[in-house]
Structures are given as structure tokens and as C-alpha cells.
């Protein structure tokens, strides 16, 4: 059997570190932006710079190609930790590359999907049953 990933689900992921800190819509949705800049800088190992190659390389959105497996992006629109546009933009980039991504938004639930019960998990199970 191949060890290659055959399908994936991304819950509230960061896919573009540059847009997260430069896009006005995303900035407006993130309280404590300075703390996020600092913590993300620790992950990447350098202070934020929209032109730094390490920040660009850390952004999954810059590594999409047509051989990527099907992916389901799940995000709540009131997520104050990671803006929902991260999933929207990654979905669009994968779509343009010729892969078959899926996208599911919830209006509420925040970063932890609070109050949604088993709905996100059920969505994930449906996706995997369809994709695998």
C-alpha cells in the first residue's frame, strides 16, 4: 500500500502566514494580533516579514499542486484565532490547481467549534467515506 496521504480534513488551519498578517479582512478578525505575530515568528524562527522566504515556505498555500489528495476544509466564520478566509483561500488555490477540495463553513462555533455538537465530526466522516 502507498504511504501517500489519500484524503485530509483541515479544521481551522493557517495556510498563508503572509495573508494572515497583511490582509485587512483577516487582520480585522484577529484580536491580539501582536501576540499572534510573535508566536508565529517563534514557530518560523524569524520576525514577520512578508517577503522572507522562510515565511513564504511555511505557508502551505505556496505548495499546492494537482497531485494533492482531496481535502475538506472546515471553519467557523466567528473564529477569532484563525480567520475563516484562510480556509477559503486555500480551497480556492487547490481548486485552481485541479484538485477536488471541499469546504464547509459554520457561522458560529469559534476556533473550538463550541456548541456545534457532533456536526463537524459527522461532516468529516461523510467526507472520508466519500473520498476513500
Tab-separated table of N, CA, C and O in Angstrom:
chain	number	residue	atom	x	y	z
A	1	UNK	N	0.827	-1.182	0.000
A	1	UNK	CA	0.000	0.000	0.000
A	1	UNK	C	0.871	1.245	0.000
A	1	UNK	O	1.927	1.260	0.620
A	2	UNK	N	0.406	2.259	-0.648
A	2	UNK	CA	1.123	3.531	-0.677
A	2	UNK	C	1.008	4.232	0.675
A	2	UNK	O	-0.026	4.173	1.333
A	3	UNK	N	2.062	4.898	1.064
A	3	UNK	CA	2.028	5.687	2.297
A	3	UNK	C	1.593	7.135	2.008
A	3	UNK	O	1.521	7.949	2.915
A	4	UNK	N	1.301	7.423	0.774
A	4	UNK	CA	0.862	8.767	0.384
A	4	UNK	C	-0.517	9.062	0.990
A	4	UNK	O	-1.397	8.201	1.022
A	5	UNK	N	-0.701	10.270	1.463
A	5	UNK	CA	-1.986	10.683	2.030
A	5	UNK	C	-3.039	10.613	0.933
A	5	UNK	O	-2.847	11.131	-0.162
A	6	UNK	N	-4.170	9.974	1.233
A	6	UNK	CA	-5.225	9.788	0.247
A	6	UNK	C	-6.359	10.788	0.397
A	6	UNK	O	-7.125	11.010	-0.539
A	7	UNK	N	-6.504	11.381	1.569
A	7	UNK	CA	-7.518	12.405	1.829
A	7	UNK	C	-7.156	13.059	3.161
A	7	UNK	O	-6.500	12.442	3.997
A	8	UNK	N	-7.589	14.309	3.346
A	8	UNK	CA	-7.287	15.027	4.588
A	8	UNK	C	-8.421	15.977	4.931
A	8	UNK	O	-9.143	16.452	4.051
A	9	UNK	N	-8.552	16.243	6.217
A	9	UNK	CA	-9.503	17.233	6.714
A	9	UNK	C	-8.715	18.262	7.512
A	9	UNK	O	-7.886	17.896	8.349
A	10	UNK	N	-8.964	19.529	7.245
A	10	UNK	CA	-8.291	20.626	7.942
A	10	UNK	C	-9.326	21.434	8.714
A	10	UNK	O	-10.231	22.010	8.120
A	11	UNK	N	-9.200	21.433	10.028
A	11	UNK	CA	-10.087	22.197	10.894
A	11	UNK	C	-9.389	23.500	11.268
A	11	UNK	O	-8.388	23.484	11.979
A	12	UNK	N	-9.899	24.618	10.773
A	12	UNK	CA	-9.439	25.962	11.176
A	12	UNK	C	-7.944	26.160	11.026
A	12	UNK	O	-7.284	26.683	11.916
A	13	UNK	N	-7.401	25.768	9.903
A	13	UNK	CA	-5.955	25.829	9.715
A	13	UNK	C	-5.444	27.162	9.201
A	13	UNK	O	-6.161	27.937	8.579
A	14	UNK	N	-4.165	27.402	9.476
A	14	UNK	CA	-3.432	28.530	8.891
A	14	UNK	C	-2.699	27.981	7.671
A	14	UNK	O	-1.895	27.062	7.794
A	15	UNK	N	-2.968	28.549	6.519
A	15	UNK	CA	-2.366	28.078	5.277
A	15	UNK	C	-1.531	29.152	4.599
A	15	UNK	O	-0.749	28.842	3.712
A	16	UNK	N	-1.718	30.398	4.998
A	16	UNK	CA	-0.988	31.512	4.397
A	16	UNK	C	-0.602	32.487	5.504
A	16	UNK	O	-1.383	33.338	5.910
A	17	UNK	N	0.637	32.333	5.998
A	17	UNK	CA	1.103	33.194	7.087
A	17	UNK	C	1.227	34.652	6.651
A	17	UNK	O	1.090	35.549	7.473
A	18	UNK	N	1.458	34.888	5.377
A	18	UNK	CA	1.598	36.268	4.899
A	18	UNK	C	0.235	36.963	4.910
A	18	UNK	O	0.077	38.034	5.494
A	19	UNK	N	-0.757	36.354	4.283
A	19	UNK	CA	-2.093	36.967	4.240
A	19	UNK	C	-2.673	37.119	5.641
A	19	UNK	O	-3.390	38.089	5.912
A	20	UNK	N	-2.356	36.202	6.528
A	20	UNK	CA	-2.878	36.284	7.894
A	20	UNK	C	-2.521	37.610	8.547
A	20	UNK	O	-3.298	38.160	9.326
A	21	UNK	N	-1.348	38.134	8.206
A	21	UNK	CA	-0.874	39.360	8.844
A	21	UNK	C	-0.814	40.574	7.921
A	21	UNK	O	-0.340	41.623	8.326
A	22	UNK	N	-1.299	40.449	6.683
A	22	UNK	CA	-1.300	41.598	5.779
A	22	UNK	C	-2.669	41.910	5.192
A	22	UNK	O	-2.917	43.037	4.785
A	23	UNK	N	-3.540	40.922	5.111
A	23	UNK	CA	-4.866	41.120	4.535
A	23	UNK	C	-5.764	41.868	5.532
A	23	UNK	O	-5.979	41.373	6.650
A	24	UNK	N	-6.287	43.037	5.166
A	24	UNK	CA	-7.101	43.817	6.104
A	24	UNK	C	-8.298	43.063	6.673
A	24	UNK	O	-8.628	43.219	7.851
A	25	UNK	N	-8.958	42.237	5.872
A	25	UNK	CA	-10.105	41.461	6.370
A	25	UNK	C	-9.675	40.479	7.452
A	25	UNK	O	-10.347	40.315	8.471
A	26	UNK	N	-8.554	39.823	7.242
A	26	UNK	CA	-8.076	38.860	8.227
A	26	UNK	C	-7.561	39.556	9.483
A	26	UNK	O	-7.797	39.087	10.600
A	27	UNK	N	-6.901	40.667	9.315
A	27	UNK	CA	-6.405	41.426	10.468
A	27	UNK	C	-7.571	41.851	11.352
A	27	UNK	O	-7.514	41.746	12.574
A	28	UNK	N	-8.647	42.301	10.725
A	28	UNK	CA	-9.812	42.789	11.476
A	28	UNK	C	-10.473	41.696	12.315
A	28	UNK	O	-11.123	42.000	13.325
A	29	UNK	N	-10.308	40.450	11.934
A	29	UNK	CA	-10.960	39.343	12.636
A	29	UNK	C	-10.115	38.757	13.768
A	29	UNK	O	-10.573	37.862	14.464
A	30	UNK	N	-8.887	39.259	13.936
A	30	UNK	CA	-7.980	38.653	14.898
A	30	UNK	C	-7.634	39.586	16.057
A	30	UNK	O	-6.780	40.453	15.912
A	31	UNK	N	-8.247	39.397	17.207
A	31	UNK	CA	-7.786	40.149	18.373
A	31	UNK	C	-6.391	39.653	18.768
A	31	UNK	O	-5.989	38.564	18.388
A	32	UNK	N	-5.679	40.466	19.488
A	32	UNK	CA	-4.330	40.115	19.968
A	32	UNK	C	-3.386	39.768	18.811
A	32	UNK	O	-2.593	38.828	18.874
A	33	UNK	N	-3.441	40.565	17.762
A	33	UNK	CA	-2.636	40.305	16.570
A	33	UNK	C	-1.142	40.303	16.884
A	33	UNK	O	-0.400	39.476	16.360
A	34	UNK	N	-0.693	41.222	17.747
A	34	UNK	CA	0.735	41.287	18.072
A	34	UNK	C	1.214	39.990	18.712
A	34	UNK	O	2.311	39.512	18.416
A	35	UNK	N	0.404	39.405	19.592
A	35	UNK	CA	0.778	38.140	20.224
A	35	UNK	C	0.852	37.025	19.186
A	35	UNK	O	1.734	36.157	19.248
A	36	UNK	N	-0.049	37.039	18.213
A	36	UNK	CA	-0.031	36.020	17.164
A	36	UNK	C	1.188	36.190	16.266
A	36	UNK	O	1.813	35.199	15.867
A	37	UNK	N	1.533	37.437	15.965
A	37	UNK	CA	2.754	37.685	15.184
A	37	UNK	C	3.971	37.127	15.911
A	37	UNK	O	4.833	36.495	15.300
A	38	UNK	N	4.043	37.359	17.208
A	38	UNK	CA	5.186	36.888	17.988
A	38	UNK	C	5.232	35.365	18.042
A	38	UNK	O	6.283	34.759	17.811
A	39	UNK	N	4.089	34.724	18.324
A	39	UNK	CA	4.098	33.255	18.432
A	39	UNK	C	4.360	32.607	17.081
A	39	UNK	O	5.107	31.630	16.986
A	40	UNK	N	3.795	33.153	16.021
A	40	UNK	CA	4.059	32.603	14.697
A	40	UNK	C	5.512	32.810	14.305
A	40	UNK	O	6.117	31.954	13.657
A	41	UNK	N	6.076	33.930	14.708
A	41	UNK	CA	7.502	34.176	14.473
A	41	UNK	C	8.376	33.158	15.187
A	41	UNK	O	9.411	32.728	14.661
A	42	UNK	N	7.961	32.733	16.373
A	42	UNK	CA	8.704	31.692	17.090
A	42	UNK	C	8.629	30.365	16.346
A	42	UNK	O	9.615	29.632	16.267
A	43	UNK	N	7.464	30.039	15.789
A	43	UNK	CA	7.334	28.798	15.023
A	43	UNK	C	8.265	28.803	13.814
A	43	UNK	O	8.899	27.811	13.499
A	44	UNK	N	8.312	29.960	13.140
A	44	UNK	CA	9.061	30.048	11.891
A	44	UNK	C	10.532	30.343	12.147
A	44	UNK	O	11.391	29.990	11.362
A	45	UNK	N	10.817	30.972	13.277
A	45	UNK	CA	12.201	31.218	13.655
A	45	UNK	C	12.735	32.586	13.289
A	45	UNK	O	13.914	32.855	13.469
A	46	UNK	N	11.859	33.448	12.785
A	46	UNK	CA	12.258	34.809	12.405
A	46	UNK	C	11.094	35.757	12.629
A	46	UNK	O	9.937	35.351	12.495
A	47	UNK	N	11.375	37.024	12.909
A	47	UNK	CA	10.286	38.005	12.981
A	47	UNK	C	9.559	38.072	11.636
A	47	UNK	O	10.132	37.786	10.585
A	48	UNK	N	8.294	38.484	11.678
A	48	UNK	CA	7.473	38.521	10.471
A	48	UNK	C	8.052	39.435	9.408
A	48	UNK	O	8.472	40.559	9.672
A	49	UNK	N	8.040	38.932	8.202
A	49	UNK	CA	8.385	39.711	7.015
A	49	UNK	C	7.631	39.098	5.846
A	49	UNK	O	7.786	37.908	5.563
A	50	UNK	N	6.795	39.894	5.156
A	50	UNK	CA	6.003	39.335	4.051
A	50	UNK	C	6.839	38.895	2.847
A	50	UNK	O	6.330	38.202	1.974
A	51	UNK	N	8.119	39.247	2.833
A	51	UNK	CA	8.967	38.845	1.711
A	51	UNK	C	10.011	37.800	2.105
A	51	UNK	O	10.753	37.331	1.246
A	52	UNK	N	10.044	37.430	3.384
A	52	UNK	CA	11.039	36.466	3.834
A	52	UNK	C	10.692	35.080	3.332
A	52	UNK	O	9.561	34.610	3.481
A	53	UNK	N	11.673	34.404	2.763
A	53	UNK	CA	11.435	33.097	2.158
A	53	UNK	C	10.987	32.053	3.175
A	53	UNK	O	10.185	31.181	2.851
A	54	UNK	N	11.453	32.133	4.411
A	54	UNK	CA	11.012	31.162	5.420
A	54	UNK	C	9.527	31.305	5.706
A	54	UNK	O	8.822	30.315	5.887
A	55	UNK	N	9.032	32.542	5.766
A	55	UNK	CA	7.599	32.760	5.986
A	55	UNK	C	6.804	32.268	4.779
A	55	UNK	O	5.740	31.679	4.924
A	56	UNK	N	7.308	32.507	3.599
A	56	UNK	CA	6.639	32.038	2.389
A	56	UNK	C	6.646	30.515	2.321
A	56	UNK	O	5.635	29.889	1.996
A	57	UNK	N	7.780	29.901	2.657
A	57	UNK	CA	7.880	28.441	2.629
A	57	UNK	C	7.002	27.783	3.690
A	57	UNK	O	6.528	26.663	3.492
A	58	UNK	N	6.786	28.455	4.808
A	58	UNK	CA	5.949	27.893	5.879
A	58	UNK	C	4.470	27.915	5.526
A	58	UNK	O	3.664	27.258	6.181
A	59	UNK	N	4.112	28.639	4.494
A	59	UNK	CA	2.715	28.778	4.072
A	59	UNK	C	2.337	27.680	3.088
A	59	UNK	O	2.802	27.668	1.949
A	60	UNK	N	1.485	26.765	3.530
A	60	UNK	CA	1.077	25.631	2.690
A	60	UNK	C	0.473	26.078	1.364
A	60	UNK	O	0.578	25.368	0.359
A	61	UNK	N	-0.120	27.255	1.346
A	61	UNK	CA	-0.760	27.745	0.128
A	61	UNK	C	0.242	27.882	-1.027
A	61	UNK	O	-0.130	27.855	-2.193
A	62	UNK	N	1.518	27.977	-0.689
A	62	UNK	CA	2.562	28.102	-1.707
A	62	UNK	C	3.095	26.758	-2.192
A	62	UNK	O	4.047	26.716	-2.964
A	63	UNK	N	2.491	25.671	-1.732
A	63	UNK	CA	2.983	24.341	-2.095
A	63	UNK	C	1.888	23.452	-2.687
A	63	UNK	O	2.026	22.230	-2.708
A	64	UNK	N	0.839	24.037	-3.185
A	64	UNK	CA	-0.285	23.279	-3.749
A	64	UNK	C	0.053	22.845	-5.172
A	64	UNK	O	0.612	23.613	-5.944
A	65	UNK	N	-0.281	21.597	-5.480
A	65	UNK	CA	-0.186	21.168	-6.872
A	65	UNK	C	-1.278	20.141	-7.181
A	65	UNK	O	-1.950	19.662	-6.278
A	66	UNK	N	-1.420	19.815	-8.435
A	66	UNK	CA	-2.541	18.985	-8.884
A	66	UNK	C	-2.482	17.555	-8.373
A	66	UNK	O	-3.447	16.809	-8.495
A	67	UNK	N	-1.371	17.147	-7.777
A	67	UNK	CA	-1.272	15.785	-7.246
A	67	UNK	C	-1.732	15.692	-5.787
A	67	UNK	O	-1.727	14.596	-5.219
A	68	UNK	N	-2.135	16.808	-5.204
A	68	UNK	CA	-2.601	16.794	-3.817
A	68	UNK	C	-3.882	15.970	-3.692
A	68	UNK	O	-4.699	15.942	-4.605
A	69	UNK	N	-4.052	15.307	-2.554
A	69	UNK	CA	-5.263	14.498	-2.356
A	69	UNK	C	-6.481	15.373	-2.111
A	69	UNK	O	-6.345	16.584	-1.873
A	70	UNK	N	-7.674	14.797	-2.136
A	70	UNK	CA	-8.869	15.565	-1.783
A	70	UNK	C	-8.750	16.060	-0.339
A	70	UNK	O	-8.285	15.330	0.534
A	71	UNK	N	-9.174	17.298	-0.128
A	71	UNK	CA	-9.108	17.903	1.201
A	71	UNK	C	-10.445	18.563	1.507
A	71	UNK	O	-11.036	19.216	0.647
A	72	UNK	N	-10.905	18.381	2.736
A	72	UNK	CA	-12.069	19.093	3.252
A	72	UNK	C	-11.574	20.159	4.215
A	72	UNK	O	-10.836	19.855	5.151
A	73	UNK	N	-11.953	21.395	3.976
A	73	UNK	CA	-11.646	22.499	4.877
A	73	UNK	C	-12.897	22.811	5.678
A	73	UNK	O	-13.971	22.993	5.109
A	74	UNK	N	-12.765	22.856	6.999
A	74	UNK	CA	-13.871	23.149	7.901
A	74	UNK	C	-13.466	24.356	8.731
A	74	UNK	O	-12.363	24.390	9.290
A	75	UNK	N	-14.347	25.352	8.799
A	75	UNK	CA	-14.007	26.578	9.530
A	75	UNK	C	-15.277	27.264	10.023
A	75	UNK	O	-16.304	27.225	9.342
A	76	UNK	N	-15.181	27.881	11.179
A	76	UNK	CA	-16.285	28.692	11.712
A	76	UNK	C	-16.015	30.151	11.368
A	76	UNK	O	-14.897	30.643	11.534
A	77	UNK	N	-17.027	30.844	10.903
A	77	UNK	CA	-16.854	32.229	10.486
A	77	UNK	C	-16.628	33.186	11.653
A	77	UNK	O	-16.165	34.301	11.441
A	78	UNK	N	-16.901	32.748	12.871
A	78	UNK	CA	-16.624	33.612	14.017
A	78	UNK	C	-15.359	33.170	14.763
A	78	UNK	O	-15.199	33.441	15.944
A	79	UNK	N	-14.461	32.523	14.075
A	79	UNK	CA	-13.185	32.086	14.648
A	79	UNK	C	-12.285	33.314	14.831
A	79	UNK	O	-11.872	33.938	13.861
A	80	UNK	N	-11.981	33.668	16.077
A	80	UNK	CA	-11.132	34.827	16.364
A	80	UNK	C	-9.663	34.431	16.478
A	80	UNK	O	-8.805	35.295	16.674
A	81	UNK	N	-9.354	33.143	16.353
A	81	UNK	CA	-7.965	32.692	16.419
A	81	UNK	C	-7.356	32.615	15.029
A	81	UNK	O	-6.269	33.133	14.783
A	82	UNK	N	-8.051	31.962	14.114
A	82	UNK	CA	-7.600	31.844	12.728
A	82	UNK	C	-8.753	32.298	11.836
A	82	UNK	O	-9.828	31.705	11.863
A	83	UNK	N	-8.553	33.354	11.039
A	83	UNK	CA	-9.635	33.852	10.179
A	83	UNK	C	-10.114	32.786	9.180
A	83	UNK	O	-9.320	32.057	8.606
A	84	UNK	N	-11.437	32.757	8.981
A	84	UNK	CA	-12.033	31.773	8.076
A	84	UNK	C	-11.543	31.939	6.634
A	84	UNK	O	-11.565	30.990	5.849
A	85	UNK	N	-11.048	33.119	6.293
A	85	UNK	CA	-10.544	33.335	4.930
A	85	UNK	C	-9.329	32.458	4.622
A	85	UNK	O	-9.027	32.200	3.459
A	86	UNK	N	-8.639	31.986	5.676
A	86	UNK	CA	-7.519	31.072	5.447
A	86	UNK	C	-8.013	29.809	4.717
A	86	UNK	O	-7.404	29.379	3.741
A	87	UNK	N	-9.113	29.249	5.189
A	87	UNK	CA	-9.662	28.060	4.529
A	87	UNK	C	-10.230	28.406	3.155
A	87	UNK	O	-10.054	27.653	2.190
A	88	UNK	N	-10.874	29.555	3.050
A	88	UNK	CA	-11.447	29.984	1.771
A	88	UNK	C	-10.361	30.119	0.713
A	88	UNK	O	-10.510	29.632	-0.420
A	89	UNK	N	-9.257	30.755	1.065
A	89	UNK	CA	-8.186	30.981	0.086
A	89	UNK	C	-7.458	29.690	-0.280
A	89	UNK	O	-7.110	29.477	-1.439
A	90	UNK	N	-7.246	28.822	0.695
A	90	UNK	CA	-6.586	27.553	0.402
A	90	UNK	C	-7.485	26.679	-0.479
A	90	UNK	O	-7.012	26.041	-1.426
A	91	UNK	N	-8.778	26.681	-0.189
A	91	UNK	CA	-9.734	25.949	-1.013
A	91	UNK	C	-9.684	26.461	-2.455
A	91	UNK	O	-9.623	25.671	-3.413
A	92	UNK	N	-9.692	27.768	-2.620
A	92	UNK	CA	-9.650	28.357	-3.966
A	92	UNK	C	-8.355	28.003	-4.692
A	92	UNK	O	-8.373	27.670	-5.886
A	93	UNK	N	-7.235	28.047	-3.979
A	93	UNK	CA	-5.950	27.715	-4.609
A	93	UNK	C	-5.930	26.251	-5.049
A	93	UNK	O	-5.481	25.930	-6.142
A	94	UNK	N	-6.429	25.367	-4.214
A	94	UNK	CA	-6.465	23.949	-4.592
A	94	UNK	C	-7.408	23.727	-5.763
A	94	UNK	O	-7.112	22.934	-6.662
A	95	UNK	N	-8.517	24.432	-5.767
A	95	UNK	CA	-9.468	24.334	-6.874
A	95	UNK	C	-8.799	24.732	-8.185
A	95	UNK	O	-8.959	24.057	-9.210
A	96	UNK	N	-8.061	25.826	-8.159
A	96	UNK	CA	-7.362	26.288	-9.368
A	96	UNK	C	-6.286	25.304	-9.823
A	96	UNK	O	-5.958	25.246	-11.002
A	97	UNK	N	-5.732	24.536	-8.884
A	97	UNK	CA	-4.671	23.592	-9.243
A	97	UNK	C	-5.227	22.325	-9.885
A	97	UNK	O	-4.469	21.509	-10.396
A	98	UNK	N	-6.548	22.141	-9.802
A	98	UNK	CA	-7.163	20.963	-10.408
A	98	UNK	C	-7.462	19.850	-9.423
A	98	UNK	O	-7.860	18.768	-9.830
A	99	UNK	N	-7.253	20.095	-8.142
A	99	UNK	CA	-7.623	19.076	-7.156
A	99	UNK	C	-9.116	19.209	-6.864
A	99	UNK	O	-9.788	20.057	-7.420
A	100	UNK	N	-9.625	18.375	-5.973
A	100	UNK	CA	-11.062	18.387	-5.676
A	100	UNK	C	-11.294	18.716	-4.198
A	100	UNK	O	-11.739	17.861	-3.440
A	101	UNK	N	-11.020	19.953	-3.776
A	101	UNK	CA	-11.240	20.283	-2.371
A	101	UNK	C	-12.720	20.495	-2.061
A	101	UNK	O	-13.523	20.752	-2.956
A	102	UNK	N	-13.057	20.374	-0.794
A	102	UNK	CA	-14.403	20.662	-0.303
A	102	UNK	C	-14.269	21.690	0.811
A	102	UNK	O	-13.224	21.801	1.443
A	103	UNK	N	-15.356	22.413	1.066
A	103	UNK	CA	-15.327	23.469	2.068
A	103	UNK	C	-16.640	23.493	2.819
A	103	UNK	O	-17.711	23.458	2.207
A	104	UNK	N	-16.560	23.531	4.144
A	104	UNK	CA	-17.754	23.608	4.988
A	104	UNK	C	-17.543	24.711	6.024
A	104	UNK	O	-16.591	24.675	6.789
A	105	UNK	N	-18.435	25.694	5.995
A	105	UNK	CA	-18.410	26.770	6.988
A	105	UNK	C	-19.518	26.554	8.006
A	105	UNK	O	-20.588	26.046	7.671
A	106	UNK	N	-19.247	26.979	9.224
A	106	UNK	CA	-20.260	27.119	10.258
A	106	UNK	C	-20.253	28.587	10.647
A	106	UNK	O	-19.187	29.209	10.745
A	107	UNK	N	-21.407	29.170	10.819
A	107	UNK	CA	-21.485	30.594	11.168
A	107	UNK	C	-20.950	30.859	12.573
A	107	UNK	O	-20.360	31.893	12.837
A	108	UNK	N	-21.181	29.922	13.489
A	108	UNK	CA	-20.742	30.084	14.872
A	108	UNK	C	-19.920	28.868	15.281
A	108	UNK	O	-19.835	27.892	14.541
A	109	UNK	N	-19.357	28.942	16.459
A	109	UNK	CA	-18.581	27.822	16.982
A	109	UNK	C	-17.172	28.203	17.365
A	109	UNK	O	-16.508	27.497	18.102
A	110	UNK	N	-16.689	29.335	16.827
A	110	UNK	CA	-15.342	29.789	17.169
A	110	UNK	C	-14.263	28.831	16.710
A	110	UNK	O	-14.479	27.974	15.851
A	111	UNK	N	-13.100	28.956	17.309
A	111	UNK	CA	-11.961	28.128	16.919
A	111	UNK	C	-12.116	26.693	17.411
A	111	UNK	O	-11.584	25.774	16.809
A	112	UNK	N	-12.868	26.506	18.490
A	112	UNK	CA	-13.033	25.175	19.057
A	112	UNK	C	-14.338	24.497	18.693
A	112	UNK	O	-14.659	23.443	19.228
A	113	UNK	N	-15.140	25.104	17.807
A	113	UNK	CA	-16.396	24.530	17.335
A	113	UNK	C	-17.402	24.316	18.467
A	113	UNK	O	-18.217	23.403	18.427
A	114	UNK	N	-17.350	25.206	19.460
A	114	UNK	CA	-18.244	25.115	20.607
A	114	UNK	C	-19.711	25.239	20.226
A	114	UNK	O	-20.093	26.078	19.415
A	115	UNK	N	-20.526	24.389	20.822
A	115	UNK	CA	-21.963	24.427	20.600
A	115	UNK	C	-22.427	23.741	19.333
A	115	UNK	O	-23.627	23.686	19.066
A	116	UNK	N	-21.518	23.215	18.551
A	116	UNK	CA	-21.913	22.559	17.299
A	116	UNK	C	-22.121	21.066	17.469
A	116	UNK	O	-22.514	20.380	16.516
A	117	UNK	N	-21.845	20.565	18.652
A	117	UNK	CA	-22.042	19.142	18.894
A	117	UNK	C	-21.190	18.287	17.981
A	117	UNK	O	-20.016	18.572	17.757
A	118	UNK	N	-21.803	17.269	17.420
A	118	UNK	CA	-21.075	16.315	16.584
A	118	UNK	C	-21.101	16.676	15.103
A	118	UNK	O	-20.589	15.928	14.273
A	119	UNK	N	-21.675	17.820	14.759
A	119	UNK	CA	-21.808	18.188	13.342
A	119	UNK	C	-20.471	18.233	12.600
A	119	UNK	O	-20.369	17.659	11.500
A	120	UNK	N	-19.420	18.873	13.136
A	120	UNK	CA	-18.146	18.879	12.403
A	120	UNK	C	-17.566	17.471	12.214
A	120	UNK	O	-17.040	17.153	11.147
A	121	UNK	N	-17.677	16.640	13.241
A	121	UNK	CA	-17.170	15.267	13.131
A	121	UNK	C	-17.970	14.490	12.088
A	121	UNK	O	-17.401	13.742	11.285
A	122	UNK	N	-19.272	14.668	12.069
A	122	UNK	CA	-20.108	13.982	11.079
A	122	UNK	C	-19.739	14.431	9.670
A	122	UNK	O	-19.715	13.614	8.738
A	123	UNK	N	-19.451	15.709	9.500
A	123	UNK	CA	-19.027	16.231	8.194
A	123	UNK	C	-17.723	15.562	7.755
A	123	UNK	O	-17.558	15.174	6.599
A	124	UNK	N	-16.791	15.424	8.692
A	124	UNK	CA	-15.518	14.783	8.399
A	124	UNK	C	-15.725	13.314	8.002
A	124	UNK	O	-15.148	12.848	7.023
A	125	UNK	N	-16.540	12.604	8.735
A	125	UNK	CA	-16.801	11.190	8.433
A	125	UNK	C	-17.421	11.045	7.044
A	125	UNK	O	-17.029	10.187	6.253
A	126	UNK	N	-18.393	11.904	6.712
A	126	UNK	CA	-19.021	11.873	5.373
A	126	UNK	C	-17.963	12.079	4.292
A	126	UNK	O	-17.943	11.373	3.278
A	127	UNK	N	-17.087	13.046	4.518
A	127	UNK	CA	-16.039	13.337	3.540
A	127	UNK	C	-15.117	12.136	3.338
A	127	UNK	O	-14.814	11.747	2.199
A	128	UNK	N	-14.666	11.539	4.441
A	128	UNK	CA	-13.767	10.392	4.309
A	128	UNK	C	-14.460	9.204	3.655
A	128	UNK	O	-13.854	8.498	2.835
A	129	UNK	N	-15.712	8.969	3.966
A	129	UNK	CA	-16.433	7.861	3.328
A	129	UNK	C	-16.546	8.081	1.827
A	129	UNK	O	-16.459	7.149	1.040
A	130	UNK	N	-16.762	9.326	1.429
A	130	UNK	CA	-16.885	9.658	0.017
A	130	UNK	C	-15.520	9.583	-0.693
A	130	UNK	O	-15.426	9.147	-1.827
A	131	UNK	N	-14.471	10.027	0.001
A	131	UNK	CA	-13.152	10.179	-0.641
A	131	UNK	C	-12.291	8.931	-0.636
A	131	UNK	O	-11.412	8.791	-1.480
A	132	UNK	N	-12.528	8.054	0.336
A	132	UNK	CA	-11.627	6.887	0.450
A	132	UNK	C	-12.253	5.617	-0.102
A	132	UNK	O	-13.388	5.374	-0.081
